[in-house]
Tab-separated table of C-alpha atoms in Angstrom:
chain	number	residue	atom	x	y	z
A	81	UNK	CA	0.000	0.000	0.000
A	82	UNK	CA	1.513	3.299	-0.990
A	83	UNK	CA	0.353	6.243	1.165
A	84	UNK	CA	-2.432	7.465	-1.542
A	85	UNK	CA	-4.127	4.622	-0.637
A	86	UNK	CA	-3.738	4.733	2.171
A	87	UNK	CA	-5.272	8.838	1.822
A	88	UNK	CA	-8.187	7.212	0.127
A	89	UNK	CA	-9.399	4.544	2.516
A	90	UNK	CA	-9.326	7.534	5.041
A	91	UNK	CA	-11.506	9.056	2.798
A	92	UNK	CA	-13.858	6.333	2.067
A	93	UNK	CA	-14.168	5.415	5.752
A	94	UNK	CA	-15.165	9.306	6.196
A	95	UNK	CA	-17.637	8.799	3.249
A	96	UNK	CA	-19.147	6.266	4.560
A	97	UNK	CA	-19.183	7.633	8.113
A	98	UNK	CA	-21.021	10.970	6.706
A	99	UNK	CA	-23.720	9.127	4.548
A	100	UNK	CA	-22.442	11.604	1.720
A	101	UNK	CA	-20.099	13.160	-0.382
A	102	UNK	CA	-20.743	16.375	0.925
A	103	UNK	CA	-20.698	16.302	4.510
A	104	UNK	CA	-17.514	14.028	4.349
A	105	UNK	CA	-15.845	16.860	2.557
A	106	UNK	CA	-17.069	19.269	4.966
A	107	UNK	CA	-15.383	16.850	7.704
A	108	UNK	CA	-12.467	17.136	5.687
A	109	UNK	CA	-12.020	20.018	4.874
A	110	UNK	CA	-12.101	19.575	1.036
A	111	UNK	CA	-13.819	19.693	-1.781
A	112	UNK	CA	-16.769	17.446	-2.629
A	113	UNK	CA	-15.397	17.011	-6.326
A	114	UNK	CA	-11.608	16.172	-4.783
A	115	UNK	CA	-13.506	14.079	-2.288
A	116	UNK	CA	-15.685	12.120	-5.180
A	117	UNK	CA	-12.549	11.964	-7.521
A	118	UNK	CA	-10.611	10.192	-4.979
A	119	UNK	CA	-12.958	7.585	-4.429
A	120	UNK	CA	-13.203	7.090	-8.328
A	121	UNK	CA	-9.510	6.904	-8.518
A	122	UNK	CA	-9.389	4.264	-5.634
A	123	UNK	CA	-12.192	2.113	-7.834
A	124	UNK	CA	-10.437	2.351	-10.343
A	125	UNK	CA	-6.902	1.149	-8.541
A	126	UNK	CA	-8.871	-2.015	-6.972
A	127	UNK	CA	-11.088	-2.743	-10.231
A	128	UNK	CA	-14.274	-2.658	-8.462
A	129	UNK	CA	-17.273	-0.366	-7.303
A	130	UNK	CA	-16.815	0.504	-3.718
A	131	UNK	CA	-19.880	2.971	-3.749
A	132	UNK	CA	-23.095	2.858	-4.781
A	133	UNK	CA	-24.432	6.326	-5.770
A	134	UNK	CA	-27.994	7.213	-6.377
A	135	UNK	CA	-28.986	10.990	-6.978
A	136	UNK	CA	-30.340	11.324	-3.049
A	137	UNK	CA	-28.196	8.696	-1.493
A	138	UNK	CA	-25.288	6.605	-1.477
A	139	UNK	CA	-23.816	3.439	-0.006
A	140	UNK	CA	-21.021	0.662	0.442
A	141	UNK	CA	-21.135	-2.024	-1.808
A	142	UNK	CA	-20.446	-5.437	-0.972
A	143	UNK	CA	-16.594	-4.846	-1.627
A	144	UNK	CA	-16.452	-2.009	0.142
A	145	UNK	CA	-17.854	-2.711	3.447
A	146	UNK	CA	-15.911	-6.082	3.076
A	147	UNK	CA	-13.055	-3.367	2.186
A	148	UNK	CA	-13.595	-1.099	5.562
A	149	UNK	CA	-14.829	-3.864	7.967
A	150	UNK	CA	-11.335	-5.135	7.450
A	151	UNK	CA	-9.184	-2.261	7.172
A	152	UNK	CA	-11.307	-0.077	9.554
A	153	UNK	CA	-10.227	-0.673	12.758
A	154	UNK	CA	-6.968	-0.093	11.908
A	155	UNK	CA	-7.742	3.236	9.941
A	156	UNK	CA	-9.568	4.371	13.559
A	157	UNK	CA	-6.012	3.771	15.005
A	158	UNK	CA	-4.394	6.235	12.632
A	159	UNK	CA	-6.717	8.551	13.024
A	160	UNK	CA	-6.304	8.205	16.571
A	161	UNK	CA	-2.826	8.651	16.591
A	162	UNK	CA	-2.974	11.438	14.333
A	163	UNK	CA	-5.511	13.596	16.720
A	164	UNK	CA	-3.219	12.766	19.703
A	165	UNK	CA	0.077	13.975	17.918
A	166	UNK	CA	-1.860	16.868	16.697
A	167	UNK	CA	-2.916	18.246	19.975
A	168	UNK	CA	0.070	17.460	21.655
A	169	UNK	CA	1.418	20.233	19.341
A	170	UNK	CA	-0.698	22.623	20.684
A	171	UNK	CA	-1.455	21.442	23.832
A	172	UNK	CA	1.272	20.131	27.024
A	173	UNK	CA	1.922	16.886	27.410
A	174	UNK	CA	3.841	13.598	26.920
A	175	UNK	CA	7.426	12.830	28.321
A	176	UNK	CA	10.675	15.655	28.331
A	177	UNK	CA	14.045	13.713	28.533
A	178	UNK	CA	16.300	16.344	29.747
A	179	UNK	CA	20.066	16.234	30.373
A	180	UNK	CA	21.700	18.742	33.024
A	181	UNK	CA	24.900	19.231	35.075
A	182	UNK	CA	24.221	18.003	38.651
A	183	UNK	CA	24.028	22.084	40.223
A	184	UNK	CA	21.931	23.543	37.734
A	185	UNK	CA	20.061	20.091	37.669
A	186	UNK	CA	19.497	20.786	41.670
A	187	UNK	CA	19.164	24.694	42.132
A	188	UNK	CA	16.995	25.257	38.992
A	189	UNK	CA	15.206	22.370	37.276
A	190	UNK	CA	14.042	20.461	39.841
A	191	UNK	CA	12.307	23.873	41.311
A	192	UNK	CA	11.188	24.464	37.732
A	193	UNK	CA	9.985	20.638	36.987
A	194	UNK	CA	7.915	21.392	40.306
A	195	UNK	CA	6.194	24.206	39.011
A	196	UNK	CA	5.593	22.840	35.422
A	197	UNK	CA	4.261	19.419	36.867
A	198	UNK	CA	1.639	21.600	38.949
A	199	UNK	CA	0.298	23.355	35.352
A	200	UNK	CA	0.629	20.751	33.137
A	201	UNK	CA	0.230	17.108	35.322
A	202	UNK	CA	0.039	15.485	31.791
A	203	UNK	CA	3.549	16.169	31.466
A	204	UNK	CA	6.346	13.513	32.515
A	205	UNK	CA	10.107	14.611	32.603
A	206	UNK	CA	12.914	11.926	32.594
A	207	UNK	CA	16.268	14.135	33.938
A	208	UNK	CA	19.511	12.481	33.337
A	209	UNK	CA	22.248	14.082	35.373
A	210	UNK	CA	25.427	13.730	34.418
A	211	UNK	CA	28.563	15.965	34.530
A	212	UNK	CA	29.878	14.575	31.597
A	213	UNK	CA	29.664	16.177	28.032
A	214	UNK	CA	26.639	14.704	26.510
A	215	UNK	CA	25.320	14.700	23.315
A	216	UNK	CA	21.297	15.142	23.196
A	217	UNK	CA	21.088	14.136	19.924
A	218	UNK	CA	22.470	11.342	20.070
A	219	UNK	CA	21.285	10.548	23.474
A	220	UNK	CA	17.533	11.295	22.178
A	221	UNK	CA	17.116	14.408	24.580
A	222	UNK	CA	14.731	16.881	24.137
A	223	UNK	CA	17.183	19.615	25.339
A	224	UNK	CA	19.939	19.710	27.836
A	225	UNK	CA	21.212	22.120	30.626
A	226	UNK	CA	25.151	23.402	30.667
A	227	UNK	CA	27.623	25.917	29.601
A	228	UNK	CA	27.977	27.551	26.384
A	229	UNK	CA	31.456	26.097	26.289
A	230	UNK	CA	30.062	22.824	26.796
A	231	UNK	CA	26.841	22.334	23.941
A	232	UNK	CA	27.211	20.820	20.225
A	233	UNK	CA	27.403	23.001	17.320
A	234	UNK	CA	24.286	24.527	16.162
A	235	UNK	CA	22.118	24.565	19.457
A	236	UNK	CA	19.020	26.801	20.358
A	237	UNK	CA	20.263	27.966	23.216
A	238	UNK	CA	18.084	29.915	25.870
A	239	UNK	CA	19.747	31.459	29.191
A	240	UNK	CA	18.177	30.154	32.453
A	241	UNK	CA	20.681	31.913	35.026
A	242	UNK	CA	22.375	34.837	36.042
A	243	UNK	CA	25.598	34.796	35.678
A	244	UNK	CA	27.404	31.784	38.053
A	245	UNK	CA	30.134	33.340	40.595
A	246	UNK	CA	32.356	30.585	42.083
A	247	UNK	CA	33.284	30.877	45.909
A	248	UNK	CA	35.649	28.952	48.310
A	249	UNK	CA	34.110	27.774	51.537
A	250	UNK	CA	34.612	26.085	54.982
A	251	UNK	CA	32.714	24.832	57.824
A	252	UNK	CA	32.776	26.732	60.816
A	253	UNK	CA	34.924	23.827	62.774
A	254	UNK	CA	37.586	23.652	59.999
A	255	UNK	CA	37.811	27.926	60.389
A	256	UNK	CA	38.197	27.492	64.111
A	257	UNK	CA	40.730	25.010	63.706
A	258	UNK	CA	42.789	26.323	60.372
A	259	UNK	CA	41.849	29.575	59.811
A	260	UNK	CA	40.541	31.274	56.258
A	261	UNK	CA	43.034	32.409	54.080
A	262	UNK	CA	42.902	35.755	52.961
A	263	UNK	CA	45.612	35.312	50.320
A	264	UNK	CA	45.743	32.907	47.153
A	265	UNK	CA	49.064	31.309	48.048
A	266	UNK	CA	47.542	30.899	51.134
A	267	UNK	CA	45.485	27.746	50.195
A	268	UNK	CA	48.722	25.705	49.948
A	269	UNK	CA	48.976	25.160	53.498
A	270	UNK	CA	44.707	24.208	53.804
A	271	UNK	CA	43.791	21.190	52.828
A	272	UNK	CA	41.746	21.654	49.954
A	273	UNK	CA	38.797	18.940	49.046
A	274	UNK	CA	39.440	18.569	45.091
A	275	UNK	CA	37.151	17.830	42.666
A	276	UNK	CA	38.188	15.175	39.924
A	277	UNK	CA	36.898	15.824	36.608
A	278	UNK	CA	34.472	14.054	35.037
A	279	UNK	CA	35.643	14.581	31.662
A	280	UNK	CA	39.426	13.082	31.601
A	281	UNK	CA	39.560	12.152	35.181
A	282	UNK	CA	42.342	15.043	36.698
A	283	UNK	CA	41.695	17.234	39.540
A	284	UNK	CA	40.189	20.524	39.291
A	285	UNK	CA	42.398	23.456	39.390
A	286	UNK	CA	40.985	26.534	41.459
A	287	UNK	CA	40.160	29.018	39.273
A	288	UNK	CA	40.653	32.807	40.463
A	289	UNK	CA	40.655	36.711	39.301
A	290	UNK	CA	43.544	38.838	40.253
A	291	UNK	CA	43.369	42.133	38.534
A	292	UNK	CA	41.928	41.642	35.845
A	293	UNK	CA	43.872	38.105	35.028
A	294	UNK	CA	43.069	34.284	35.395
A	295	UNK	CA	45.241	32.447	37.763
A	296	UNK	CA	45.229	29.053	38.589
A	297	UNK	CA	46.235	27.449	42.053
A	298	UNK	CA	46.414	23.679	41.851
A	299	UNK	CA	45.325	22.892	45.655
A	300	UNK	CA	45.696	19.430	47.206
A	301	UNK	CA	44.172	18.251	50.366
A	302	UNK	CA	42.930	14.387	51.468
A	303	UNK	CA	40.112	14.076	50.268
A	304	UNK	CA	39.393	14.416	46.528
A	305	UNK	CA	35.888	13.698	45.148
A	306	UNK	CA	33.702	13.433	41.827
A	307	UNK	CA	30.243	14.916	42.155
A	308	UNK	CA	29.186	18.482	44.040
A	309	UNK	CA	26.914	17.110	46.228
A	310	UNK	CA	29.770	15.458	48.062
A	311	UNK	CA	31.985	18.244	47.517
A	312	UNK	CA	29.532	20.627	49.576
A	313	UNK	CA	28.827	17.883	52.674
A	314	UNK	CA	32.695	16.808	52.785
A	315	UNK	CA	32.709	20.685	53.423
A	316	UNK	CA	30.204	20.831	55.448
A	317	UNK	CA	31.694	17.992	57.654
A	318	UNK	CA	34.655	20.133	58.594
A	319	UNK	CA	37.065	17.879	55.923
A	320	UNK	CA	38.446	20.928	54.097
A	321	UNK	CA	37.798	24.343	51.936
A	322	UNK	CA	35.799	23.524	49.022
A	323	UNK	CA	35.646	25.439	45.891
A	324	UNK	CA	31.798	25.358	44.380
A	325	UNK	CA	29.601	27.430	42.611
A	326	UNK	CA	28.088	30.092	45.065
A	327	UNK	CA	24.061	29.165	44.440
A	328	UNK	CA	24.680	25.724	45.503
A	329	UNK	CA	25.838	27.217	49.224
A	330	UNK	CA	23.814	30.245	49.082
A	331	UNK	CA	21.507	28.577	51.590
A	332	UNK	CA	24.562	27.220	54.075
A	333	UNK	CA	26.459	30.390	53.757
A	334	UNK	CA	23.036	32.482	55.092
A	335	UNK	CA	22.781	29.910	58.181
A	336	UNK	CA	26.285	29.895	58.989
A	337	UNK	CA	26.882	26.121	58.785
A	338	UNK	CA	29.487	27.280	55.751
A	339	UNK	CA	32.063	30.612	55.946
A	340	UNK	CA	32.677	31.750	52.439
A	341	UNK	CA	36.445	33.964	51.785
A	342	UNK	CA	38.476	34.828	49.026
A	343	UNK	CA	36.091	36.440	47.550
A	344	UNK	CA	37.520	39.463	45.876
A	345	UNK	CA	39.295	37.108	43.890
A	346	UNK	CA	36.407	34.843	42.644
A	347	UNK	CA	35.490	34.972	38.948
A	348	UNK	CA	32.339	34.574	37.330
A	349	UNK	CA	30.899	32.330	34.298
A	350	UNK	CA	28.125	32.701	31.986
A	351	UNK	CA	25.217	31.585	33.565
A	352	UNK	CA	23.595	27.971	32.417
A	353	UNK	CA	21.505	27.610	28.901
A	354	UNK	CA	18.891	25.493	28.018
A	355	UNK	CA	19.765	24.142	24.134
A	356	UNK	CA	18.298	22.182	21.605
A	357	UNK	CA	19.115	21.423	17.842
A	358	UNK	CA	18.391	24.713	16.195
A	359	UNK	CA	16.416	22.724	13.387
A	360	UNK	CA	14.349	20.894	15.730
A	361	UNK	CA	10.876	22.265	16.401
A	362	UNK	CA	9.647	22.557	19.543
A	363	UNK	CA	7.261	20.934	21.342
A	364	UNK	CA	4.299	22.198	23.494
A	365	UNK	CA	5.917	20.426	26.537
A	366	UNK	CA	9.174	21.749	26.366
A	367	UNK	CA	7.924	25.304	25.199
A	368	UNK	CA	5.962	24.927	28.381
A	369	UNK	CA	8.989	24.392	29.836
A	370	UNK	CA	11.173	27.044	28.677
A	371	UNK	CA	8.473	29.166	30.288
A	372	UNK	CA	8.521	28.216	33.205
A	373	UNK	CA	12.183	28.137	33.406
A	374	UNK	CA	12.239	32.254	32.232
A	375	UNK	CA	9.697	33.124	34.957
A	376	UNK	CA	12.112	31.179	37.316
A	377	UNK	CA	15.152	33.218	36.144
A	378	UNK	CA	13.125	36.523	36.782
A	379	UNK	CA	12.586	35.643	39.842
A	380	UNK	CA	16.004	34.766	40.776
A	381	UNK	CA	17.463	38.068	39.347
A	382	UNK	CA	15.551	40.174	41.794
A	383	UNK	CA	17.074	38.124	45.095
A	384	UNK	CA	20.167	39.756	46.185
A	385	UNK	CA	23.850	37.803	45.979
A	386	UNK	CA	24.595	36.630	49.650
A	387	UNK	CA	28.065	38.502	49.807
């Protein structure tokens, strides 16, 4: 079956479902002449009458009611699919698969997937986190969550953050016992809880800003691990300074259970995107998404730093 045919059993089942050629072109949105040629044309294909016209009525001949009572219940299917896929254009629902970096993955989307699960319940969300350099297309993902530095070549990409300042931390037990440094060579004598890359495996090097200029301090310390989450309790539990992005301590830093320092040598990053294969057209549930994820980012840019 090529897919005219497959056109023109659609339209016979909609003939026969209206009683007539002209209310099954109204249905259709066509012509009744396009809608009568058709059926002619798919006569003529199978070499036998499928409709019986009269001037004030019409109806299925033998072959074609044998013709729809066996194709029709799969033709209902197709239509069926077809309505779904059509409103799920239009309207939210079905499943995002989302990829993110583990902070922006717990400071931002799982906030936002909150918020977009309590307008639009019909909408599932698989999020893969992973600080690893993925690639959504390849990885069927709808869109994922990092850097600019980090997304494939022609991406949509649509900011979600302010910009990300970085910021060195320690518990309040590992200040009274070592002190904060106030200098960059400093952190040589603290012990320093690394972070090992996910991406070939080597420690982090602290990043910093000193006039104007990157400088890198490569820190050591006992404890070295791979994911943020540890890197902020391993702080947290007095093991060493940590070096994290400042929204993922914001809320520890205005308690007091972490003492931030160092600061006026901190840079800053672009803030996290949400991207997207620029050719790939976007669907209602991950519009809705964006959305939500822009109101989010308003919000966030009228709540003062913590330092």
């Amino acid at each position: 079956m090529d897919r005219h045919e497959l056109a023109a059993l659609l339209v016979l089942k909609a003939v026969a479902d209206a009683g007539s050629f002209t209310r099954a072109a109204k249905r259709l949105n066509r012509a009744q002449s396009g809608v009568s040629q058709t059926i002619s044309e798919l006569e003529q294909r199978l070499g036998v009458p499928l409709v019986a016209r009269t001037t004030r009525s019409l109806r299925l001949t033998d072959a074609g009611q044998a013709l729809l009572d066996e194709a029709g219940p799969a033709l209902e299917r197709i239509e069926h699919s077809l309505k779904q896929i059509r409103n799920a254009a239009h309207e939210p629902a079905g499943r995002l698969r989302i990829t993110a970096l583990e902070h922006p993955a717990k400071v931002i989307l799982i906030p936002a997937i909150a918020e977009l699960r309590r307008r639009h319940p019909s909408i599932k969300v698989d999020l893969h986190v992973s600080d690893r350099k993925v690639d959504i297309v390849e990885g069927k993902f709808d869109a994922g969550v990092r850097f600019s530095d980090h997304m494939e070549k022609d991406m949509t990409a649509i900011p979600i953050s302010e910009d990300i300042k970085a910021c060195v931390v320690g518990s309040p037990a590992y200040v009274e016992r070592m002190g904060l440094p106030t200098e960059l060579r400093e952190l040589l004598s603290h012990d320093c809880i690394g972070y090992r890359l996910p991406t070939h495996g080597e420690r982090y090097r602290w990043l910093f800003n000193r006039d104007g200029k990157p400088v890198e301090v490569d820190v050591d310390g006992s404890l070295t691990v791979n994911g943020t989450a540890a890197l902020v309790e391993a702080a947290r539990a007095g093991l060493g300074l940590a070096y994290v992005f400042e929204p993922l301590v914001r809320a520890e830093i205005t308690a007091g259970s972490l003492i931030p320092c160092l600061q006026h040598f901190m840079p800053k990053w672009g803030g996290y995107k949400l991207y997207y294969p620029h050719r790939r057209q976007k669907s209602a549930a991950l519009h809705a998404f964006v959305e939500v994820l822009r109101e989010q980012r308003k919000q966030a840019e009228q709540k003062p730093s913590v330092f």
